[in-house]
Short mmCIF file of C-alpha atoms in Angstrom, two decimals:
data_model
loop_
_atom_site.label_atom_id
_atom_site.label_comp_id
_atom_site.label_asym_id
_atom_site.label_seq_id
_atom_site.Cartn_x
_atom_site.Cartn_y
_atom_site.Cartn_z
CA MET P 1 -73.34 -175.16 -120.39
CA SER P 2 -72.86 -179.66 -120.07
CA ALA P 3 -72.87 -180.77 -115.72
CA ASN P 4 -69.52 -182.18 -117.28
CA ASP P 5 -68.48 -178.72 -117.79
CA GLU P 6 -69.68 -177.52 -115.03
CA PHE P 7 -67.50 -180.05 -112.97
CA PHE P 8 -64.50 -178.73 -114.77
CA ARG P 9 -65.88 -174.97 -113.13
CA SER P 10 -64.70 -175.78 -109.75
CA LYS P 11 -63.53 -178.68 -107.02
CA LYS P 12 -66.12 -179.69 -105.00
CA ALA P 13 -65.82 -181.35 -101.60
CA ALA P 14 -66.42 -184.55 -103.11
CA ALA P 15 -64.07 -184.85 -105.89
CA VAL P 16 -61.26 -183.39 -102.98
CA LEU P 17 -61.26 -186.94 -101.85
CA LYS P 18 -60.80 -189.03 -105.42
CA HIS P 19 -58.07 -186.47 -105.42
CA GLY P 20 -56.15 -186.80 -102.10
CA ILE P 21 -56.48 -191.06 -103.69
CA LEU P 22 -55.56 -190.69 -107.16
CA LYS P 23 -52.20 -188.43 -105.85
CA ARG P 24 -51.78 -191.41 -103.37
CA TYR P 25 -52.60 -194.29 -103.85
CA PRO P 26 -50.49 -195.34 -107.93
CA VAL P 27 -47.35 -195.07 -106.46
CA VAL P 28 -47.82 -197.68 -103.37
CA PHE P 29 -49.35 -199.21 -106.26
CA ALA P 30 -46.68 -199.51 -108.33
CA SER P 31 -44.00 -200.17 -105.36
CA LYS P 32 -45.38 -203.15 -104.58
CA THR P 33 -46.35 -204.82 -107.70
CA GLY P 34 -44.23 -203.50 -110.53
CA GLN P 35 -40.92 -205.07 -109.53
CA GLY P 36 -39.54 -206.57 -112.26
CA ASN P 37 -42.69 -205.80 -114.96
CA PRO P 38 -44.00 -203.21 -116.14
CA ILE P 39 -46.25 -200.83 -114.67
CA VAL P 40 -49.66 -198.75 -116.96
CA PHE P 41 -51.61 -196.63 -115.38
CA LEU P 42 -54.58 -195.90 -117.67
CA ASP P 43 -57.87 -193.37 -117.15
CA GLY P 44 -59.78 -194.23 -119.04
CA TYR P 45 -62.80 -191.76 -118.86
CA ALA P 46 -59.90 -189.16 -118.00
CA GLY P 47 -62.33 -185.18 -118.44
CA ARG P 48 -59.34 -182.34 -119.03
CA GLY P 49 -56.04 -182.12 -117.94
CA GLU P 50 -57.32 -179.78 -115.11
CA TYR P 51 -60.07 -177.64 -114.08
CA ASP P 52 -60.66 -174.41 -114.63
CA GLY P 53 -58.90 -172.71 -111.53
CA GLY P 54 -55.87 -174.33 -112.25
CA GLU P 55 -55.87 -177.28 -109.91
CA PRO P 56 -54.62 -180.50 -111.51
CA GLY P 57 -57.67 -183.22 -112.91
CA SER P 58 -57.45 -187.45 -112.59
CA PRO P 59 -54.18 -187.46 -115.57
CA LEU P 60 -51.92 -184.70 -113.84
CA LEU P 61 -52.31 -186.58 -110.73
CA LEU P 62 -51.80 -189.08 -112.97
CA SER P 63 -48.97 -188.19 -115.14
CA ARG P 64 -47.56 -187.21 -111.45
CA CYS P 65 -47.02 -189.89 -110.00
CA ALA P 66 -45.77 -191.91 -113.22
CA GLU P 67 -43.32 -189.36 -112.96
CA PHE P 68 -42.78 -189.93 -109.27
CA VAL P 69 -42.25 -193.89 -109.44
CA GLN P 70 -40.08 -193.83 -113.24
CA GLY P 71 -36.35 -193.15 -111.19
CA PHE P 72 -37.61 -197.09 -109.88
CA ARG P 73 -39.94 -198.78 -112.38
CA ASP P 74 -41.22 -198.84 -115.91
CA VAL P 75 -44.29 -197.09 -116.25
CA LEU P 76 -46.50 -196.04 -118.96
CA ALA P 77 -49.57 -193.62 -118.66
CA PHE P 78 -52.59 -194.13 -120.77
CA PHE P 79 -55.34 -191.90 -120.91
CA VAL P 80 -58.72 -192.39 -123.08
CA GLU P 81 -61.32 -189.16 -123.72
CA GLN P 82 -64.06 -188.88 -125.63
CA ASP P 83 -65.29 -185.25 -126.06
CA PRO P 84 -62.96 -183.15 -128.60
CA ASP P 85 -62.77 -180.29 -125.88
CA SER P 86 -62.36 -182.18 -123.50
CA TYR P 87 -59.39 -184.33 -124.98
CA ALA P 88 -57.97 -180.71 -126.60
CA ASN P 89 -57.75 -179.35 -123.22
CA LEU P 90 -55.81 -182.93 -121.03
CA GLU P 91 -54.15 -182.43 -124.67
CA GLN P 92 -52.70 -179.38 -123.73
CA VAL P 93 -52.48 -179.24 -119.70
CA LEU P 94 -50.76 -182.81 -120.16
CA ARG P 95 -47.74 -180.93 -123.00
CA GLU P 96 -46.74 -177.97 -120.48
CA LYS P 97 -48.02 -179.91 -116.78
CA GLY P 98 -47.35 -183.69 -117.46
CA GLY P 99 -43.98 -183.87 -116.81
CA PRO P 100 -40.96 -186.32 -119.10
CA VAL P 101 -42.99 -190.01 -118.75
CA GLN P 102 -43.76 -192.20 -121.02
CA ARG P 103 -47.82 -191.61 -121.80
CA GLU P 104 -50.12 -192.82 -124.72
CA LEU P 105 -53.14 -190.36 -125.36
CA ARG P 106 -56.02 -191.48 -127.11
CA GLN P 107 -59.44 -190.00 -128.74
CA GLY P 108 -62.44 -192.07 -128.00
CA SER P 109 -64.51 -194.14 -126.34
CA LEU P 110 -62.83 -197.04 -123.64
CA ASP P 111 -64.53 -199.56 -125.59
CA GLN P 112 -63.07 -198.81 -128.73
CA TYR P 113 -59.29 -198.42 -127.43
CA LEU P 114 -58.90 -201.33 -124.82
CA PRO P 115 -58.20 -204.21 -126.65
CA GLU P 116 -55.05 -202.52 -127.56
CA LEU P 117 -54.63 -201.48 -123.47
CA LEU P 118 -54.96 -204.56 -122.78
CA ALA P 119 -52.21 -205.42 -125.57
CA ARG P 120 -49.59 -202.68 -124.36
CA ALA P 121 -50.41 -203.42 -120.69
CA LYS P 122 -49.48 -207.61 -120.94
CA GLY P 123 -46.74 -209.01 -119.30
CA SER P 124 -47.33 -205.56 -116.36
CA SER P 125 -48.69 -204.71 -113.64
CA LEU P 126 -52.64 -202.38 -114.70
CA PHE P 127 -53.59 -199.51 -112.12
CA ALA P 128 -57.36 -198.14 -113.97
CA PHE P 129 -58.89 -195.55 -112.56
CA LEU P 130 -62.68 -195.10 -114.34
CA ASP P 131 -65.07 -192.57 -113.79
CA PRO P 132 -67.70 -192.28 -116.39
CA PHE P 133 -69.92 -189.71 -116.90
CA GLY P 134 -73.11 -191.35 -115.29
CA PRO P 135 -74.13 -194.85 -116.46
CA ALA P 136 -71.46 -195.28 -119.84
CA LEU P 137 -68.91 -198.04 -118.13
CA ASP P 138 -69.76 -201.70 -119.76
CA PHE P 139 -70.42 -204.21 -116.62
CA ASP P 140 -68.54 -207.03 -119.79
CA LEU P 141 -66.23 -204.62 -119.98
CA ILE P 142 -64.71 -204.82 -115.88
CA ARG P 143 -65.65 -207.86 -115.43
CA ALA P 144 -64.53 -209.69 -118.92
CA ARG P 145 -61.09 -208.31 -119.76
CA LEU P 146 -60.04 -205.83 -116.91
CA LEU P 147 -60.80 -208.27 -113.64
CA SER P 148 -60.43 -211.13 -115.96
CA ARG P 149 -56.79 -210.46 -116.55
CA PRO P 150 -53.85 -213.68 -115.09
CA SER P 151 -53.60 -212.34 -111.54
CA TRP P 152 -49.20 -211.33 -111.40
CA PRO P 153 -48.70 -208.54 -112.78
CA PRO P 154 -51.40 -207.51 -111.04
CA THR P 155 -54.73 -205.92 -111.76
CA GLU P 156 -56.21 -203.17 -110.14
CA VAL P 157 -59.01 -201.11 -110.39
CA LEU P 158 -60.38 -198.22 -108.62
CA LEU P 159 -64.47 -197.74 -109.80
CA HIS P 160 -66.53 -194.01 -109.86
CA PHE P 161 -69.84 -195.39 -109.46
CA SER P 162 -72.55 -192.52 -109.59
CA VAL P 163 -75.29 -193.26 -106.83
CA SER P 164 -77.10 -190.07 -106.94
CA THR P 165 -77.38 -190.45 -111.25
CA VAL P 166 -78.42 -194.44 -110.53
CA ALA P 167 -81.29 -192.43 -108.07
CA ARG P 168 -82.68 -190.21 -110.38
CA MET P 169 -81.83 -192.92 -113.25
CA GLY P 170 -83.60 -195.43 -111.71
CA ARG P 171 -86.28 -193.58 -109.89
CA ALA P 172 -87.62 -191.94 -113.58
CA VAL P 173 -87.53 -195.79 -115.40
CA HIS P 174 -89.80 -197.22 -112.49
CA VAL P 175 -92.17 -194.03 -111.89
CA ALA P 176 -92.70 -193.37 -115.59
CA GLY P 177 -92.87 -197.30 -115.90
CA GLN P 178 -96.10 -197.03 -114.10
CA ARG P 179 -97.58 -195.32 -116.32
CA PRO P 180 -100.72 -196.69 -118.69
CA SER P 181 -98.44 -194.96 -122.20
CA GLY P 182 -95.76 -196.98 -120.16
CA LEU P 183 -92.17 -195.54 -121.01
CA SER P 184 -91.13 -193.11 -124.06
CA GLY P 185 -88.20 -193.39 -126.65
CA SER P 186 -86.29 -191.52 -123.37
CA GLU P 187 -86.46 -193.26 -121.16
CA GLN P 188 -86.18 -196.94 -122.54
CA LYS P 189 -82.70 -196.12 -123.54
CA ALA P 190 -82.05 -194.92 -120.28
CA ALA P 191 -83.03 -198.02 -118.59
CA ALA P 192 -80.90 -199.66 -122.05
CA ARG P 193 -77.83 -197.84 -120.45
CA LEU P 194 -78.32 -198.52 -116.88
CA ASP P 195 -78.93 -201.88 -117.73
CA ARG P 196 -75.68 -202.35 -120.15
CA PHE P 197 -73.66 -200.33 -117.19
CA LEU P 198 -75.15 -202.58 -114.04
CA GLY P 199 -74.77 -205.83 -116.25
CA GLY P 200 -78.56 -206.79 -116.35
CA ALA P 201 -82.47 -205.57 -115.24
CA TRP P 202 -81.86 -207.52 -111.97
CA TRP P 203 -81.21 -203.01 -110.45
CA ARG P 204 -85.40 -202.61 -111.53
CA ASP P 205 -86.41 -204.93 -108.90
CA TYR P 206 -84.55 -202.22 -105.97
CA PHE P 207 -86.17 -199.73 -107.46
CA ALA P 208 -89.74 -200.75 -106.24
CA LYS P 209 -90.30 -200.18 -104.08
CA VAL P 210 -89.85 -196.39 -105.10
CA SER P 211 -93.59 -195.20 -105.46
CA ASP P 212 -92.81 -191.17 -105.61
CA ALA P 213 -90.50 -189.02 -108.51
CA ARG P 214 -89.04 -186.91 -105.52
CA ASP P 215 -88.93 -189.69 -103.32
CA ASP P 216 -84.75 -189.09 -103.53
CA GLU P 217 -84.28 -190.58 -99.62
CA ARG P 218 -85.59 -193.40 -100.68
CA ALA P 219 -84.32 -193.18 -103.51
CA THR P 220 -79.91 -192.32 -102.99
CA ASP P 221 -80.98 -195.65 -100.32
CA VAL P 222 -82.26 -198.30 -102.99
CA ALA P 223 -78.79 -196.46 -105.27
CA LEU P 224 -76.04 -197.57 -102.16
CA ARG P 225 -77.40 -201.00 -102.13
CA VAL P 226 -77.26 -201.21 -106.45
CA ALA P 227 -73.59 -199.95 -105.72
CA ASP P 228 -73.68 -202.84 -103.38
CA ARG P 229 -75.37 -205.64 -105.00
CA TYR P 230 -73.43 -204.39 -108.69
CA ALA P 231 -69.82 -204.86 -106.66
CA ARG P 232 -70.80 -208.04 -105.79
CA ASN P 233 -71.33 -209.11 -109.38
CA LEU P 234 -68.32 -208.00 -110.61
CA THR P 235 -66.37 -209.74 -107.73
CA GLU P 236 -68.55 -213.12 -108.11
CA GLY P 237 -66.44 -216.07 -108.34
CA SER P 238 -62.92 -214.57 -108.98
CA ASP P 239 -60.68 -213.27 -106.35
CA TYR P 240 -61.29 -209.95 -105.92
CA GLN P 241 -62.28 -208.25 -102.99
CA ALA P 242 -64.23 -204.55 -103.40
CA VAL P 243 -63.09 -202.50 -100.79
CA ARG P 244 -66.08 -199.84 -100.75
CA MET P 245 -65.52 -195.96 -99.76
CA PRO P 246 -70.15 -193.68 -100.07
CA VAL P 247 -67.90 -190.57 -100.12
CA ARG P 248 -69.88 -186.63 -99.56
CA PRO P 249 -70.12 -183.06 -99.74
CA ARG P 250 -70.25 -183.48 -96.62
CA PRO P 251 -71.11 -185.01 -93.37
CA GLY P 252 -74.82 -185.23 -92.81
CA LEU P 253 -75.49 -185.35 -96.97
CA ALA P 254 -76.48 -188.14 -98.71
CA PRO P 255 -73.42 -190.33 -100.09
CA LYS P 256 -72.84 -188.44 -104.05
CA TYR P 257 -70.88 -191.46 -104.80
CA VAL P 258 -69.02 -194.68 -104.14
CA LEU P 259 -65.16 -194.79 -105.05
CA THR P 260 -64.27 -199.24 -104.60
CA LEU P 261 -61.28 -199.89 -105.61
CA PHE P 262 -60.87 -204.00 -106.81
CA THR P 263 -57.65 -205.94 -105.50
CA ARG P 264 -56.53 -209.51 -105.22
CA HIS P 265 -54.92 -208.61 -102.34
CA GLY P 266 -55.59 -207.93 -99.13
CA GLU P 267 -52.20 -205.90 -98.23
CA GLY P 268 -53.86 -203.43 -101.20
CA ALA P 269 -57.52 -203.72 -99.65
CA TRP P 270 -54.86 -202.10 -96.35
CA HIS P 271 -53.25 -198.71 -97.27
CA PHE P 272 -56.38 -198.70 -99.68
CA ALA P 273 -57.60 -197.41 -96.26
CA ASP P 274 -54.11 -195.36 -95.42
CA THR P 275 -54.29 -193.03 -98.39
CA LEU P 276 -58.44 -193.11 -97.71
CA GLY P 277 -57.87 -191.46 -94.05
CA LYS P 278 -55.04 -189.34 -95.44
CA ALA P 279 -57.22 -188.02 -98.06
CA GLY P 280 -59.91 -188.22 -95.65
CA VAL P 281 -58.24 -184.78 -93.88
CA GLU P 282 -58.12 -183.01 -97.21
CA TRP P 283 -61.58 -184.23 -97.89
CA GLU P 284 -62.60 -182.63 -93.93
CA GLU P 285 -61.20 -179.33 -95.13
CA ALA P 286 -63.00 -178.52 -98.05
CA TRP P 287 -66.18 -178.74 -97.12
CA VAL P 288 -65.16 -176.20 -94.41
CA ARG P 289 -64.13 -173.83 -96.52
CA GLU P 290 -66.79 -174.45 -98.16
CA GLN P 291 -69.22 -173.87 -96.08
CA LEU P 292 -67.19 -170.34 -95.05
CA ARG P 293 -67.14 -169.24 -98.49
CA ARG P 294 -71.52 -169.75 -98.39
CA GLY P 295 -71.29 -167.84 -95.42
CA ASP P 296 -73.27 -171.18 -93.94
CA HIS P 297 -73.21 -171.56 -90.70
CA LEU P 298 -70.01 -173.98 -89.38
CA VAL P 299 -71.25 -176.43 -87.33
CA ARG P 300 -68.81 -178.87 -85.82
CA GLN P 301 -68.74 -182.26 -86.47
CA PRO P 302 -66.24 -184.87 -85.01
CA PRO P 303 -63.07 -186.09 -87.19
CA PHE P 304 -63.46 -187.75 -90.65
CA GLU P 305 -65.28 -190.78 -90.73
CA MET P 306 -64.37 -193.57 -92.41
CA LEU P 307 -66.67 -196.30 -94.99
CA LEU P 308 -65.82 -199.18 -95.93
CA VAL P 309 -67.20 -202.54 -96.85
CA GLY P 310 -65.39 -205.15 -97.96
CA VAL P 311 -67.20 -207.17 -100.35
CA GLY P 312 -64.98 -210.57 -100.02
CA ARG P 313 -64.67 -213.15 -102.63
CA ARG P 314 -67.94 -214.90 -101.67
CA GLY P 315 -69.56 -211.60 -102.10
CA ALA P 316 -70.43 -210.85 -98.13
CA ALA P 317 -70.34 -208.08 -97.37
CA THR P 318 -68.28 -207.36 -93.99
CA ALA P 319 -68.29 -204.21 -92.25
#
């Protein structure tokens, strides 16, 4: 069983927060930005339509958002998935449960179908959800092709940055690079994947502080700083701001990923924060259920504390 298959067996608390945003924010985006122009929702790494237990995945949530707004907006939902098995499930679930919405499904890579999507979205507001499994996304695909669209109609991108994957791969590449023999073939491929995802080899200097292959805590801290620099690089010289939310499995644990909304509008950042607050209540309920299901002693925690960090137009980070 692959890690991706394992992910879809059951929805963990960290995914609950992400999906809490996806079932709310696209509706707000369509309502606020679709006056007089169509709307396109893009799920660029769609995965399966639902989890094995029947819980909706991101494609089904976006389809439900499209169904909700289609009474007052002209909306198209566009889904891309590369894995054949996941695509078959996606196609079946959306056909049976996706509602009567206008949608397009494509099997293949986002690189392959982005030109078609951008042509379809010309003159439309575009909300893109990008949730690659690991560092599968090309930096230039976001900066030069999505964030370079005209300022109106608006484009917003919600991006999943896997802190745990970047920490694991970055640490492994750096530690291996200290060997007299250097990087193996597979390690060179891992380094190239990170270069493509992060937009260059600059991240290697960050991981120079991780000297021990077992130092998870330091590697995670470095990966979080890499995520911050990555967001600054994407927004540098543009009108975009990046509003970031580190997501933890439960309080007290290191973040597994960072959700970042790239938006040109202060109102978008405000509504995203409001959505995060509502999704955070569901996240808190989910990790409590996980602890109870495992029989763990339930340690009382303070209410969901939202840590929002915004990267402004000039790259300055503000809390």
